[in-house]
């Protein structure tokens, strides 16, 4: 990807590309039988990255980091840049399923509570006839002791793409640590995505998504778990961008 498509916020680089370009990139990786990792970042991820050196250096080492959420868009405008598109995993998945059917590549679902990934597998296979989801495993195994067993199951299923849904930064660290043992073209960290596609959690109405207010809907559904992330995290993120911008101008 051209350097011109790359933006940086809080020292983490990411791609400012359209959904179509992202899909072309993904298709190319599979066609070339290459090996890549995709991470999504939102304002919360960047807030975490300022305090978590391991997570930050993983993100900085990856060539495909995609911007997710209104916070990144606002952050870009604060530094005078224009973000091409919001590329969250939830919007990318339907498109990914369509190209998977067209190009005949396979998916594996790893993550979320027991039962969630298999409900999502059923839903996807019903919605996208011909889609080949070759396996699934929940995300609540012992990530230190049982990863080898789970990876053996993934490798036996021979997926082209593995979606890893443990939440950030847990999934990025797990992918980074285990990448070389997993025989797939693409590992994508997708956060809470499975909970939506299994039908367990409702996504925000379209008008809220289009207005960059999806975070508010998630907060409304789970205030106890998410108030810190959004009510404290969003202004803190903007403050961090302002401070970071000053260091750039020095
Ligand atoms: N999760 C998991 N294993 C764990 C911890 C979490 O599979 O050890 C799952 C959890 O069930 C949920 C997802 O990871 O489906 C994290 O969701 P969250 O909404 O926190 O992620 P976000 O999209 O905000 O990063």
Coordinates of C-alpha atoms and ligand atoms in Angstrom, one line a residue:
X1 CA 0.0 0.0 0.0
X2 CA 1.2 3.5 -1.0
X3 CA 2.7 5.7 1.8
X4 CA 0.2 8.3 0.7
X5 CA -2.6 6.1 2.1
X6 CA -1.0 6.0 5.5
X7 CA -1.9 8.2 8.5
X8 CA -0.6 8.3 12.0
X9 CA -2.2 9.1 15.3
X10 CA -0.4 8.8 18.7
X11 CA 2.5 7.2 16.8
X12 CA 0.4 4.4 15.4
X13 CA 0.2 4.2 11.6
X14 CA -2.9 3.0 9.8
X15 CA -4.4 2.9 6.3
X16 CA -6.8 5.5 5.1
X17 CA -8.4 3.5 2.3
X18 CA -11.9 2.7 1.1
X19 CA -13.8 -0.5 1.8
X20 CA -13.3 -1.5 -1.8
X21 CA -9.5 -1.0 -1.5
X22 CA -9.4 -3.0 1.8
X23 CA -11.3 -5.9 0.1
X24 CA -8.9 -5.8 -2.9
X25 CA -6.0 -5.9 -0.5
X26 CA -7.5 -8.9 1.3
X27 CA -8.3 -10.8 -1.9
X28 CA -4.7 -10.2 -3.2
X29 CA -3.2 -11.6 0.0
X30 CA -5.2 -14.8 -0.4
X31 CA -4.6 -15.1 -4.1
X32 CA -0.9 -14.7 -3.6
X33 CA -1.0 -17.2 -0.8
X34 CA 0.7 -14.6 1.4
X35 CA 0.5 -14.3 5.2
X36 CA -0.8 -11.2 6.9
X37 CA -2.4 -9.8 10.0
X38 CA -5.2 -7.2 10.1
X39 CA -5.9 -5.1 13.2
X40 CA -8.6 -2.5 13.7
X41 CA -8.0 0.5 15.9
X42 CA -10.5 2.8 17.5
X43 CA -10.1 5.6 20.1
X44 CA -10.1 3.1 22.9
X45 CA -7.4 1.0 21.3
X46 CA -5.2 4.0 20.9
X47 CA -5.8 5.1 24.5
X48 CA -4.8 1.6 25.6
X49 CA -1.7 1.7 23.3
X50 CA -0.4 4.8 25.1
X51 CA 0.1 2.7 28.3
X52 CA 0.6 -0.7 26.9
X53 CA 4.1 -0.9 25.2
X54 CA 3.7 -4.4 23.9
X55 CA 0.4 -3.6 22.2
X56 CA 1.7 -0.3 20.8
X57 CA 4.8 -2.0 19.3
X58 CA 2.6 -4.8 17.8
X59 CA 0.4 -2.2 16.1
X60 CA 3.5 -0.2 14.9
X61 CA 5.0 -3.4 13.4
X62 CA 1.9 -4.2 11.3
X63 CA 1.4 -3.1 7.8
X64 CA -2.4 -3.5 7.8
X65 CA -4.0 -1.5 10.6
X66 CA -7.5 -0.2 9.7
X67 CA -9.4 2.7 11.3
X68 CA -12.6 1.9 13.1
X69 CA -15.0 4.4 14.6
X70 CA -15.9 8.0 14.8
X71 CA -13.0 8.8 17.3
X72 CA -10.3 8.1 14.7
X73 CA -12.2 10.3 12.2
X74 CA -12.3 13.2 14.7
X75 CA -8.6 12.6 15.6
X76 CA -7.6 12.8 11.9
X77 CA -9.5 16.1 11.5
X78 CA -7.8 17.4 14.6
X79 CA -4.4 17.0 12.9
X80 CA -5.8 18.4 9.6
X81 CA -6.1 15.0 7.8
X82 CA -9.1 13.5 6.0
X83 CA -9.9 9.9 6.7
X84 CA -11.1 8.0 3.6
X85 CA -13.4 5.6 5.4
X86 CA -14.5 4.0 8.7
X87 CA -13.6 0.4 8.2
X88 CA -14.9 -1.4 11.3
X89 CA -15.0 -5.2 11.3
X90 CA -18.8 -5.3 11.6
X91 CA -19.2 -3.5 8.3
X92 CA -16.4 -5.4 6.6
X93 CA -17.7 -8.9 7.5
X94 CA -20.7 -9.0 5.1
X95 CA -18.4 -7.8 2.2
X96 CA -15.8 -10.4 3.2
X97 CA -18.4 -13.2 3.2
X98 CA -19.4 -12.1 -0.3
X99 CA -15.9 -12.2 -1.7
X100 CA -15.2 -15.5 0.1
X101 CA -18.1 -17.1 -1.8
X102 CA -16.9 -15.5 -5.1
X103 CA -13.2 -16.3 -4.7
X104 CA -13.9 -19.6 -2.9
X105 CA -11.8 -19.1 0.2
X106 CA -12.6 -20.3 3.7
X107 CA -13.1 -18.8 7.1
X108 CA -12.6 -20.0 10.7
X109 CA -14.2 -18.3 13.7
X110 CA -12.2 -18.1 16.9
X111 CA -13.5 -16.3 20.0
X112 CA -16.4 -15.2 22.2
X113 CA -18.3 -17.2 24.8
X114 CA -19.0 -20.9 24.1
X115 CA -21.9 -21.3 21.6
X116 CA -21.6 -17.7 20.2
X117 CA -19.2 -18.6 17.3
X118 CA -21.3 -21.6 16.3
X119 CA -24.5 -19.5 16.2
X120 CA -22.7 -17.0 14.1
X121 CA -21.4 -19.8 11.8
X122 CA -25.0 -21.0 11.3
X123 CA -26.2 -17.4 10.6
X124 CA -23.5 -16.7 8.1
X125 CA -23.9 -19.9 6.2
X126 CA -27.7 -19.3 5.9
X127 CA -27.2 -15.7 4.8
X128 CA -24.4 -16.4 2.3
X129 CA -25.2 -19.6 0.5
X130 CA -21.9 -21.3 -0.6
X131 CA -19.9 -19.7 2.2
X132 CA -17.4 -22.1 3.6
X133 CA -16.9 -21.6 7.4
X134 CA -14.6 -24.5 8.1
X135 CA -14.7 -24.4 11.9
X136 CA -15.2 -22.5 15.1
X137 CA -13.8 -22.4 18.6
X138 CA -14.8 -20.3 21.6
X139 CA -12.4 -17.8 23.1
X140 CA -12.4 -18.9 26.7
X141 CA -9.6 -21.6 26.6
X142 CA -6.4 -21.1 28.6
X143 CA -4.4 -18.8 26.2
X144 CA -1.1 -19.9 27.8
X145 CA -1.7 -23.6 28.2
X146 CA -4.2 -24.6 25.5
X147 CA -3.3 -22.5 22.5
X148 CA -1.3 -25.3 20.8
X149 CA -4.3 -27.6 20.9
X150 CA -6.6 -24.9 19.5
X151 CA -4.1 -24.1 16.8
X152 CA -3.9 -27.7 15.8
X153 CA -7.7 -27.7 15.3
X154 CA -7.5 -24.5 13.2
X155 CA -4.7 -25.9 11.1
X156 CA -6.6 -29.2 10.5
X157 CA -9.5 -27.1 9.1
X158 CA -7.2 -25.3 6.7
X159 CA -8.9 -21.9 6.7
X160 CA -7.7 -19.0 4.5
X161 CA -8.9 -16.4 7.0
X162 CA -9.1 -16.7 10.8
X163 CA -11.3 -14.1 12.6
X164 CA -10.0 -13.8 16.2
X165 CA -12.5 -12.2 18.6
X166 CA -11.0 -11.9 22.1
X167 CA -11.2 -8.1 22.3
X168 CA -8.3 -5.6 22.0
X169 CA -5.5 -5.9 23.0
X170 CA -5.8 -9.5 24.0
X171 CA -6.5 -10.7 20.4
X172 CA -3.6 -8.7 18.9
X173 CA -1.1 -10.1 21.5
X174 CA -2.4 -13.7 21.0
X175 CA -2.1 -13.3 17.2
X176 CA 1.4 -11.8 17.4
X177 CA 2.6 -14.6 19.6
X178 CA 1.0 -17.5 17.6
X179 CA 1.1 -16.2 14.1
X180 CA 4.0 -18.3 12.9
X181 CA 2.2 -21.6 14.0
X182 CA -1.1 -20.8 12.3
X183 CA -1.4 -22.0 8.6
X184 CA -3.7 -19.4 7.2
X185 CA -3.3 -16.4 4.9
X186 CA -5.0 -13.9 7.1
X187 CA -5.6 -13.4 10.8
X188 CA -8.0 -10.6 11.6
X189 CA -8.6 -9.3 15.1
X190 CA -12.3 -8.4 15.3
X191 CA -13.2 -7.5 19.0
X192 CA -16.8 -8.0 19.9
X193 CA -18.0 -8.8 16.4
X194 CA -19.2 -12.4 17.0
X195 CA -21.7 -11.2 19.7
X196 CA -23.4 -9.1 17.0
X197 CA -23.4 -11.7 14.2
X198 CA -24.6 -14.5 16.5
X199 CA -27.6 -12.4 17.1
X200 CA -26.8 -12.2 20.9
X201 CA -26.3 -8.4 20.9
X202 CA -28.2 -5.8 18.9
X203 CA -26.3 -3.3 16.7
X204 CA -27.1 0.4 16.7
X205 CA -29.8 1.6 14.3
X206 CA -28.4 2.8 10.9
X207 CA -28.9 6.5 11.6
X208 CA -26.8 6.2 14.7
X209 CA -24.0 4.3 12.8
X210 CA -24.1 6.9 10.0
X211 CA -23.8 9.8 12.5
X212 CA -20.8 8.2 14.3
X213 CA -22.9 7.4 17.4
X214 CA -22.5 3.7 17.5
X215 CA -20.4 4.0 20.7
X216 CA -23.4 5.8 22.4
X217 CA -25.7 2.9 21.6
X218 CA -23.1 0.4 22.9
X219 CA -22.9 2.5 26.1
X220 CA -26.7 2.5 26.5
X221 CA -26.7 -1.3 26.2
X222 CA -23.8 -1.9 28.6
X223 CA -23.2 1.2 30.7
X224 CA -21.6 -0.7 33.6
X225 CA -18.8 -2.2 31.5
X226 CA -18.4 0.6 29.0
X227 CA -18.8 4.0 30.7
X228 CA -15.1 4.3 31.5
X229 CA -14.2 3.4 27.9
X230 CA -16.4 6.1 26.4
X231 CA -17.3 8.8 28.9
X232 CA -13.7 9.1 30.2
X233 CA -12.0 7.6 27.2
X234 CA -13.4 9.8 24.4
X235 CA -12.4 13.2 25.8
X236 CA -9.1 11.7 27.1
X237 CA -8.4 10.5 23.5
X238 CA -8.9 14.1 22.1
X239 CA -6.7 15.6 24.8
X240 CA -4.0 13.1 23.9
X241 CA -4.3 13.9 20.3
X242 CA -3.9 17.6 21.1
X243 CA -0.9 17.0 23.2
X244 CA 0.6 14.6 20.6
X245 CA 0.0 17.2 17.8
X246 CA 2.0 19.8 19.8
X247 CA 5.0 17.4 19.9
X248 CA 4.8 17.0 16.1
X249 CA 5.0 20.8 15.6
X250 CA 8.1 21.2 17.7
Ligands
LIG1 N1 -13.5 -12.8 24.8 C1 -12.9 -14.0 24.5 N2 -12.0 -14.5 25.3 C2 -11.5 -13.8 26.4 C3 -12.1 -12.5 26.6 C4 -13.1 -12.0 25.8 O1 -13.3 -14.7 23.5 O2 -10.7 -14.4 27.1 C5 -14.5 -12.2 23.9 C6 -15.8 -11.7 24.5 O3 -16.7 -12.8 24.7 C7 -16.3 -10.8 23.5 C8 -15.0 -10.2 22.9 O4 -14.0 -11.1 23.2 O5 -17.0 -11.5 22.4 C9 -14.7 -8.8 23.3 O6 -15.7 -8.0 23.2 P1 -15.5 -6.4 23.4 O7 -16.9 -5.8 23.2 O8 -14.9 -6.1 24.7 O9 -14.5 -6.0 22.3 P2 -14.2 -4.7 21.5 O10 -15.0 -4.9 20.2 O11 -14.8 -3.6 22.3 O12 -12.7 -4.8 21.3

